[in-house]
Amino acid sequence: MSIRVVTDDSRGSQGSGFLVGDSHIVTNEHVVAGGDAYYVRFADTGWREATLVGADVYSDLAVLEVAEPSAAATPLTLAERDPAIGTEVVAIGNPFGLSGSVSAGIVSGVDRTLRSANNFSIADAIQTDAAVNPGNSGGPLVDLEGTVLGVINSGGGDNVGFAISAQLTRRVVPALVSRGTYEHSYMGVLLRSVSPLVARANDLATASGVYIDDTVEGGPAKGVLRGSDGSRVVSGTEVPTGGDVVRRLDGAPTETRQALATYLALETSPGDTIAVTVQREGREQTVDLTLGERPEP
């Protein structure tokens, strides 16, 4: 369906969405951001006013509600797990305001990370080569059975587009419907991937894992995990040293930053205490970390 957002400055925006449940419509937060009035149009209706139920900038998801959805509109179902790479998909939406457009492609990647507010990231995103353009934002990326694999987030008409995964959407949307907000888990650390240079500088046997460069003052990890306390020059590059290397969260391997972010996003909530296995001073040890909530954007 089509979505139009009206703002006081008359600029407004437009995007796409899809029905879940009896009257709730899923779209992107960036589609509705700054809006003063919201309108939706189904394929067989004119424009109808909608109400913003909730929005979450950190997942780029939002929920609208319309009092009288089209009788012909069918609520869509969100997939319970990430699709296999190569799965055939269709992107549905309104690129450049061209309502009811579809484009076809495949899932070309999973477990991607997208940029979000405050230098945080959106975990577990789906990559597709189906053409998506401005106006597709908020529309569904579906498989050939009509199951939603993701909520289209970004793309410029080339062969790389992205969608917020159905798994993350299944966690966020119910919270937006029930209380208007969603709380994301927060460790309070600054991270970097263990590159070959980081591995050499820190005498690591393999260039894998997630290196903690710093811990945020007053954050959950302060005093529990260790950030950098020095540096070394390797191949002409200054590289931080002394920080913990995260190997596992609750026993789940974290060989990449994507793996760590996905585990936090899909398996934890603020207030949970998780077991963090780190490599510190040449040996592995496990510490307990109680997660906080991400700060306001």
Short mmCIF file of C-alpha atoms in Angstrom, two decimals:
data_model
loop_
_atom_site.label_atom_id
_atom_site.label_comp_id
_atom_site.label_asym_id
_atom_site.label_seq_id
_atom_site.Cartn_x
_atom_site.Cartn_y
_atom_site.Cartn_z
CA MET A 1 0.00 0.00 0.00
CA SER A 2 1.02 3.64 -0.42
CA ILE A 3 1.85 5.92 2.51
CA ARG A 4 1.99 9.71 2.53
CA VAL A 5 3.30 11.76 5.41
CA VAL A 6 2.45 15.44 5.81
CA THR A 7 4.71 17.79 7.77
CA ASP A 8 4.40 21.39 8.93
CA ASP A 9 7.14 22.49 6.55
CA SER A 10 5.13 21.07 3.60
CA ARG A 11 7.98 18.82 2.53
CA GLY A 12 6.47 15.54 3.66
CA SER A 13 7.47 12.11 2.44
CA GLN A 14 6.08 9.01 0.82
CA GLY A 15 6.73 5.33 1.11
CA SER A 16 5.18 1.89 1.26
CA GLY A 17 3.78 -0.44 3.90
CA PHE A 18 1.86 -3.65 4.44
CA LEU A 19 -0.93 -4.86 6.66
CA VAL A 20 -0.32 -7.11 9.67
CA GLY A 21 -3.22 -8.12 11.89
CA ASP A 22 -6.58 -6.45 11.45
CA SER A 23 -5.61 -2.80 11.24
CA HIS A 24 -1.88 -2.30 11.79
CA ILE A 25 0.48 -1.30 9.00
CA VAL A 26 4.24 -1.86 9.11
CA THR A 27 6.56 0.64 7.45
CA ASN A 28 9.96 2.33 8.06
CA GLU A 29 10.63 4.83 10.80
CA HIS A 30 12.36 7.10 8.30
CA VAL A 31 9.15 7.22 6.24
CA VAL A 32 7.06 8.58 9.13
CA ALA A 33 9.76 10.62 10.92
CA GLY A 34 8.71 14.21 11.58
CA GLY A 35 5.18 13.64 10.38
CA ASP A 36 2.15 15.59 11.55
CA ALA A 37 -0.46 13.59 9.61
CA TYR A 38 -0.38 10.18 7.95
CA TYR A 39 -2.41 8.78 5.06
CA VAL A 40 -2.56 5.32 3.52
CA ARG A 41 -4.07 4.09 0.28
CA PHE A 42 -4.94 0.49 -0.49
CA ALA A 43 -5.15 -0.76 -4.08
CA ASP A 44 -8.94 -0.41 -4.15
CA THR A 45 -9.47 2.68 -1.95
CA GLY A 46 -8.75 6.37 -1.80
CA TRP A 47 -6.52 7.96 0.83
CA ARG A 48 -7.47 7.22 4.44
CA GLU A 49 -6.07 8.90 7.52
CA ALA A 50 -3.93 6.74 9.79
CA THR A 51 -2.56 7.09 13.30
CA LEU A 52 1.07 6.56 14.28
CA VAL A 53 1.11 3.80 16.91
CA GLY A 54 4.87 3.61 17.49
CA ALA A 55 8.25 4.05 15.86
CA ASP A 56 11.79 2.86 16.57
CA VAL A 57 14.71 4.67 14.98
CA TYR A 58 17.22 1.95 15.93
CA SER A 59 15.48 -0.71 13.82
CA ASP A 60 13.96 1.75 11.30
CA LEU A 61 10.52 0.26 11.90
CA ALA A 62 7.18 1.95 12.57
CA VAL A 63 3.55 0.94 12.91
CA LEU A 64 0.50 2.89 11.70
CA GLU A 65 -3.12 2.05 12.40
CA VAL A 66 -6.07 2.69 10.09
CA ALA A 67 -9.67 2.52 11.30
CA GLU A 68 -11.08 1.06 8.10
CA PRO A 69 -8.62 -1.06 6.13
CA SER A 70 -9.68 -2.33 2.74
CA ALA A 71 -11.86 -5.44 2.90
CA ALA A 72 -9.75 -6.85 0.07
CA ALA A 73 -6.44 -6.35 1.90
CA THR A 74 -4.84 -9.53 3.22
CA PRO A 75 -2.56 -9.32 6.27
CA LEU A 76 0.90 -10.72 5.55
CA THR A 77 2.82 -13.20 7.68
CA LEU A 78 6.39 -12.64 8.84
CA ALA A 79 8.91 -15.43 8.32
CA GLU A 80 10.23 -17.14 11.44
CA ARG A 81 13.82 -17.51 10.22
CA ASP A 82 16.23 -15.96 7.75
CA PRO A 83 15.89 -17.23 4.16
CA ALA A 84 18.52 -19.21 2.32
CA ILE A 85 20.77 -17.26 -0.02
CA GLY A 86 19.34 -17.68 -3.52
CA THR A 87 15.70 -17.68 -2.40
CA GLU A 88 13.54 -16.04 -5.07
CA VAL A 89 11.88 -12.86 -3.83
CA VAL A 90 9.59 -10.05 -4.93
CA ALA A 91 9.85 -6.47 -3.68
CA ILE A 92 6.47 -4.73 -3.52
CA GLY A 93 6.00 -1.00 -3.15
CA ASN A 94 5.68 2.41 -4.71
CA PRO A 95 9.02 3.50 -6.19
CA PHE A 96 8.92 7.18 -7.18
CA GLY A 97 5.23 7.13 -6.26
CA LEU A 98 4.38 4.47 -8.86
CA SER A 99 1.87 2.51 -6.80
CA GLY A 100 1.60 -1.25 -6.90
CA SER A 101 5.02 -1.85 -8.45
CA VAL A 102 6.87 -5.14 -8.12
CA SER A 103 10.41 -6.19 -8.91
CA ALA A 104 11.92 -9.65 -8.74
CA GLY A 105 15.26 -11.04 -7.65
CA ILE A 106 16.88 -13.29 -5.10
CA VAL A 107 18.19 -13.08 -1.56
CA SER A 108 21.84 -12.28 -2.21
CA GLY A 109 22.98 -12.04 1.39
CA VAL A 110 21.88 -12.39 5.02
CA ASP A 111 23.10 -11.19 8.41
CA ARG A 112 24.13 -7.79 7.05
CA THR A 113 24.44 -4.73 9.28
CA LEU A 114 22.97 -1.36 8.34
CA ARG A 115 23.78 2.06 9.74
CA SER A 116 21.42 3.38 12.38
CA ALA A 117 21.27 6.40 14.70
CA ASN A 118 24.05 7.31 17.18
CA ASN A 119 26.58 5.12 15.34
CA PHE A 120 24.62 1.99 16.23
CA SER A 121 23.72 -0.60 13.60
CA ILE A 122 20.67 -2.58 12.52
CA ALA A 123 21.53 -6.26 12.75
CA ASP A 124 20.48 -9.28 10.69
CA ALA A 125 19.45 -7.34 7.57
CA ILE A 126 18.57 -9.11 4.31
CA GLN A 127 20.39 -8.23 1.08
CA THR A 128 18.64 -8.57 -2.27
CA ASP A 129 19.32 -7.85 -5.93
CA ALA A 130 15.64 -7.06 -6.56
CA ALA A 131 15.48 -3.43 -7.71
CA VAL A 132 14.28 -1.08 -4.95
CA ASN A 133 14.17 2.70 -5.18
CA PRO A 134 13.02 5.71 -3.15
CA GLY A 135 9.36 5.06 -2.38
CA ASN A 136 9.90 1.33 -1.84
CA SER A 137 10.88 2.03 1.78
CA GLY A 138 8.63 0.20 4.21
CA GLY A 139 7.27 -2.24 1.65
CA PRO A 140 7.54 -6.00 2.00
CA LEU A 141 10.19 -8.25 0.53
CA VAL A 142 8.32 -11.54 0.09
CA ASP A 143 9.10 -15.04 -1.10
CA LEU A 144 7.03 -16.69 -3.81
CA GLU A 145 4.49 -17.88 -1.22
CA GLY A 146 3.86 -14.32 -0.04
CA THR A 147 5.66 -14.66 3.30
CA VAL A 148 7.46 -11.48 4.37
CA LEU A 149 11.21 -12.02 4.60
CA GLY A 150 11.99 -8.39 5.37
CA VAL A 151 10.85 -4.78 5.40
CA ILE A 152 12.57 -2.89 2.60
CA ASN A 153 14.87 -0.26 4.05
CA SER A 154 17.16 1.07 1.35
CA GLY A 155 18.27 0.78 -2.24
CA GLY A 156 19.08 2.89 -5.25
CA GLY A 157 17.83 0.81 -8.15
CA ASP A 158 21.09 -1.10 -8.58
CA ASN A 159 21.68 -4.73 -7.65
CA VAL A 160 22.18 -4.17 -3.91
CA GLY A 161 19.16 -3.41 -1.72
CA PHE A 162 18.43 -4.13 1.93
CA ALA A 163 15.51 -5.07 4.16
CA ILE A 164 15.04 -5.25 7.92
CA SER A 165 14.78 -8.97 8.62
CA ALA A 166 11.48 -10.59 9.50
CA GLN A 167 13.11 -11.99 12.65
CA LEU A 168 13.91 -8.53 13.98
CA THR A 169 10.53 -7.23 12.82
CA ARG A 170 8.78 -10.00 14.77
CA ARG A 171 10.46 -8.72 17.96
CA VAL A 172 9.98 -5.00 17.40
CA VAL A 173 6.48 -4.67 15.94
CA PRO A 174 4.53 -6.28 18.84
CA ALA A 175 6.26 -3.90 21.27
CA LEU A 176 5.41 -0.91 19.09
CA VAL A 177 1.77 -2.02 18.97
CA SER A 178 1.51 -2.62 22.72
CA ARG A 179 3.51 0.30 24.13
CA GLY A 180 4.73 2.45 21.23
CA THR A 181 8.45 1.86 21.83
CA TYR A 182 11.06 -0.90 21.73
CA GLU A 183 14.10 -1.25 24.01
CA HIS A 184 17.34 -2.53 22.47
CA SER A 185 20.05 -4.33 24.41
CA TYR A 186 23.17 -2.27 25.10
CA MET A 187 26.66 -3.38 26.13
CA GLY A 188 28.27 0.05 26.24
CA VAL A 189 31.38 -0.78 24.22
CA LEU A 190 33.21 0.55 21.17
CA LEU A 191 34.05 -2.34 18.88
CA ARG A 192 36.22 -3.15 15.93
CA SER A 193 36.75 -6.31 13.93
CA VAL A 194 39.88 -8.34 14.60
CA SER A 195 41.77 -7.57 11.40
CA PRO A 196 45.14 -9.15 10.57
CA LEU A 197 46.85 -6.03 11.96
CA VAL A 198 44.86 -6.15 15.21
CA ALA A 199 45.68 -9.86 15.52
CA ARG A 200 49.41 -9.23 15.04
CA ALA A 201 49.51 -6.29 17.45
CA ASN A 202 47.74 -8.31 20.15
CA ASP A 203 49.55 -11.63 19.53
CA LEU A 204 46.35 -13.42 18.53
CA ALA A 205 46.64 -16.75 16.73
CA THR A 206 43.74 -16.01 14.36
CA ALA A 207 42.24 -12.83 12.93
CA SER A 208 38.71 -13.45 14.17
CA GLY A 209 36.51 -12.27 16.99
CA VAL A 210 35.46 -8.79 18.07
CA TYR A 211 37.94 -6.44 19.69
CA ILE A 212 36.82 -4.03 22.44
CA ASP A 213 38.50 -0.71 21.80
CA ASP A 214 36.83 1.11 24.69
CA THR A 215 34.05 0.88 27.25
CA VAL A 216 31.55 3.71 27.64
CA GLU A 217 31.72 5.62 30.90
CA GLY A 218 28.74 4.64 33.03
CA GLY A 219 27.78 1.85 30.62
CA PRO A 220 27.09 -1.81 31.48
CA ALA A 221 30.55 -3.00 30.39
CA LYS A 222 32.51 -0.46 32.44
CA GLY A 223 34.57 -2.41 34.99
CA VAL A 224 33.49 -5.75 33.52
CA LEU A 225 35.12 -5.75 30.08
CA ARG A 226 38.44 -4.16 29.15
CA GLY A 227 39.18 -1.69 26.38
CA SER A 228 42.53 -0.72 24.86
CA ASP A 229 45.32 0.38 27.18
CA GLY A 230 48.07 0.93 24.62
CA SER A 231 49.06 0.64 20.97
CA ARG A 232 51.69 -0.82 18.64
CA VAL A 233 52.82 0.14 15.18
CA VAL A 234 52.33 -2.73 12.74
CA SER A 235 53.30 -2.32 9.08
CA GLY A 236 53.35 1.42 9.55
CA THR A 237 49.90 1.56 11.17
CA GLU A 238 49.20 2.33 14.82
CA VAL A 239 46.98 -0.41 16.21
CA PRO A 240 45.28 -0.52 19.65
CA THR A 241 46.34 -3.17 22.13
CA GLY A 242 45.22 -4.61 25.44
CA GLY A 243 41.49 -4.78 24.83
CA ASP A 244 39.37 -7.88 25.35
CA VAL A 245 38.50 -9.99 22.30
CA VAL A 246 34.96 -11.30 22.53
CA ARG A 247 34.81 -14.95 21.45
CA ARG A 248 31.31 -16.03 22.56
CA LEU A 249 28.08 -14.69 24.03
CA ASP A 250 26.23 -17.31 26.07
CA GLY A 251 28.26 -19.91 24.19
CA ALA A 252 27.30 -18.58 20.73
CA PRO A 253 30.42 -17.86 18.63
CA THR A 254 31.07 -14.19 17.79
CA GLU A 255 33.65 -14.42 15.05
CA THR A 256 32.44 -11.14 13.48
CA ARG A 257 30.80 -7.91 14.61
CA GLN A 258 27.73 -8.99 12.63
CA ALA A 259 27.44 -12.18 14.66
CA LEU A 260 27.71 -10.27 17.93
CA ALA A 261 25.13 -7.66 16.86
CA THR A 262 22.70 -10.31 15.62
CA TYR A 263 22.89 -12.28 18.86
CA LEU A 264 22.22 -9.17 20.92
CA ALA A 265 19.34 -8.09 18.67
CA LEU A 266 17.54 -11.42 18.39
CA GLU A 267 18.38 -13.30 21.58
CA THR A 268 18.60 -10.74 24.38
CA SER A 269 16.70 -7.93 26.08
CA PRO A 270 17.75 -5.10 28.42
CA GLY A 271 18.22 -6.45 31.95
CA ASP A 272 19.40 -9.88 30.80
CA THR A 273 22.68 -11.15 32.23
CA ILE A 274 24.79 -12.88 29.59
CA ALA A 275 28.02 -14.86 29.79
CA VAL A 276 30.72 -13.13 27.74
CA THR A 277 33.73 -15.26 26.89
CA VAL A 278 36.76 -13.11 26.09
CA GLN A 279 40.41 -13.59 25.34
CA ARG A 280 42.30 -11.47 27.85
CA GLU A 281 46.05 -11.42 28.43
CA GLY A 282 46.55 -14.55 26.36
CA ARG A 283 43.86 -16.76 27.86
CA GLU A 284 40.10 -17.19 27.70
CA GLN A 285 37.84 -16.34 30.59
CA THR A 286 34.11 -15.78 31.00
CA VAL A 287 32.50 -12.84 32.77
CA ASP A 288 28.86 -12.02 33.46
CA LEU A 289 27.49 -8.83 31.91
CA THR A 290 24.06 -7.36 32.67
CA LEU A 291 22.79 -5.58 29.57
CA GLY A 292 21.41 -2.08 29.65
CA GLU A 293 19.13 -0.21 27.27
CA ARG A 294 20.39 1.86 24.36
CA PRO A 295 20.37 5.60 25.07
CA GLU A 296 17.75 7.83 23.48
CA PRO A 297 18.72 8.79 19.90
#
